[in-house]
mmCIF file of C-alpha atoms in Angstrom:
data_model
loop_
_atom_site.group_PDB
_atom_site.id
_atom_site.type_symbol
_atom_site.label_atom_id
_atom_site.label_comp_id
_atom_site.label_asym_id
_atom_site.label_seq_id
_atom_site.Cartn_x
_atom_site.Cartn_y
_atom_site.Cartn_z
ATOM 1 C CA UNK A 3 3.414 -8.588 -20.629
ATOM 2 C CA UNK A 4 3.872 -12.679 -19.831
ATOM 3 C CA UNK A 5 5.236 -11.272 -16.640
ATOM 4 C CA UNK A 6 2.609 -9.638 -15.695
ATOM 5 C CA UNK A 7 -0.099 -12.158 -16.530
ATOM 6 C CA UNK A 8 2.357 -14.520 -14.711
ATOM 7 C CA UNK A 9 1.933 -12.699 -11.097
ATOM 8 C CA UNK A 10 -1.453 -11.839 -11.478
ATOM 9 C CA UNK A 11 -2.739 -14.694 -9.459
ATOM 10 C CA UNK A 12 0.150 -13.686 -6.659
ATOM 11 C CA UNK A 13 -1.438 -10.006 -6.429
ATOM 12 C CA UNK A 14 -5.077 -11.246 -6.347
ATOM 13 C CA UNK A 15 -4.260 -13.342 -3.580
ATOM 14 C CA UNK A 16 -2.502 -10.330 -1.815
ATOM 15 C CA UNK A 17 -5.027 -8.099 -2.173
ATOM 16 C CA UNK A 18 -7.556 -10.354 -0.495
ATOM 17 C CA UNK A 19 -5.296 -11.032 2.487
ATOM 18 C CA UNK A 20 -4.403 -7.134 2.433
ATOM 19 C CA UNK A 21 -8.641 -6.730 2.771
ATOM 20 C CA UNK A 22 -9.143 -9.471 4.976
ATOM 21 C CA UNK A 23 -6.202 -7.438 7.696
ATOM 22 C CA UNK A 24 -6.784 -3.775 6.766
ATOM 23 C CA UNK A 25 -9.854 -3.857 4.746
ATOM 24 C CA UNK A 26 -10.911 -1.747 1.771
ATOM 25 C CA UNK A 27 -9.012 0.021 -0.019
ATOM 26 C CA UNK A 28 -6.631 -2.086 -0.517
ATOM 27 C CA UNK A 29 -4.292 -0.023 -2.420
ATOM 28 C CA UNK A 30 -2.650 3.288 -1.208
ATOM 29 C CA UNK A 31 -2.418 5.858 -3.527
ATOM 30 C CA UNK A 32 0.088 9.379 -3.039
ATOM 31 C CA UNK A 33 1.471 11.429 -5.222
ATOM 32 C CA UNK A 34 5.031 12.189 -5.577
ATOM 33 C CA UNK A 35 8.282 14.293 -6.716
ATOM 34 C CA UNK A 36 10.157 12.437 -9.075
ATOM 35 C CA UNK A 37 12.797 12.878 -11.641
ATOM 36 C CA UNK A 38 13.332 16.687 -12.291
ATOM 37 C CA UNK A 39 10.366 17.288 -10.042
ATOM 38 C CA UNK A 40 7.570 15.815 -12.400
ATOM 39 C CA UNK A 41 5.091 14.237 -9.980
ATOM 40 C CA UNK A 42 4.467 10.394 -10.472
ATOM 41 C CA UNK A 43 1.511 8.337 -8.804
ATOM 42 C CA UNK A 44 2.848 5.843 -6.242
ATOM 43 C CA UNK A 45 0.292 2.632 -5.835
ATOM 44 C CA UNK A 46 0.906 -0.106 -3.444
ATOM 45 C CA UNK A 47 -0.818 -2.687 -1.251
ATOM 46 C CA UNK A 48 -1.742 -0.773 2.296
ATOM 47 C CA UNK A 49 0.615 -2.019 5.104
ATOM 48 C CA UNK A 50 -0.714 0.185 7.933
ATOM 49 C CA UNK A 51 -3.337 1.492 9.679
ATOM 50 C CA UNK A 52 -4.870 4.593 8.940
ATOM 51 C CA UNK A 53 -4.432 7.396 12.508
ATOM 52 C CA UNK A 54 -7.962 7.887 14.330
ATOM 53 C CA UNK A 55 -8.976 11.455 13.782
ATOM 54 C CA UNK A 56 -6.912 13.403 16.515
ATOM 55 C CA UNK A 57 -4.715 10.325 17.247
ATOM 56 C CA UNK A 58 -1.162 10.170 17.283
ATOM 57 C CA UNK A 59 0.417 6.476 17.304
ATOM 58 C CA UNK A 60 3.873 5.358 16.197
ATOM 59 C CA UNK A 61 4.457 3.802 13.071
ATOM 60 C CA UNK A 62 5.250 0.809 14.870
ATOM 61 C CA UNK A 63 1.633 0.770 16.357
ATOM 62 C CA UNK A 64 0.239 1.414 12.885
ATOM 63 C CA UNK A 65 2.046 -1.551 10.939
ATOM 64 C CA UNK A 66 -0.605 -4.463 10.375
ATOM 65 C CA UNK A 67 1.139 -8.586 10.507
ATOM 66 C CA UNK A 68 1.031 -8.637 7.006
ATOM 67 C CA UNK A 69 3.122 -5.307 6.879
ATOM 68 C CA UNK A 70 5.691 -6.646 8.945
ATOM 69 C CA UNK A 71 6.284 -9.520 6.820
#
């Protein structure tokens, strides 16, 4: 729990850069297999672009700076 309220400040300050490159939401949220197949939610700070309806572009093209860092 100290931890946690230790890095706080670190994440708030990552989220606002993470808005300020990719904007809102600033989280990415996706469901997936785990352990003996139970399904988990996976949350982490967005890194990349989202594809323009009927768009296909390289992951490479997609990564933001802040993504590559």
């Amino acid at each position: 729990g100290l931890l946690l309220v230790a890095v706080t400040p670190l994440l708030a300050v990552l989220a606002v850069m993470v808005a300020g490159d990719v904007g809102r939401p600033v989280l990415f949220h996706q469901r997936r297999s785990g352990l003996h197949g139970r399904t988990f939610d996976l949350f982490k700070f967005r890194t990349m672009r989202s594809q323009p309806p009927g768009a296909v572009l390289s992951d490479e093209a997609r990564v933001t700076p802040l993504g590559r860092t």
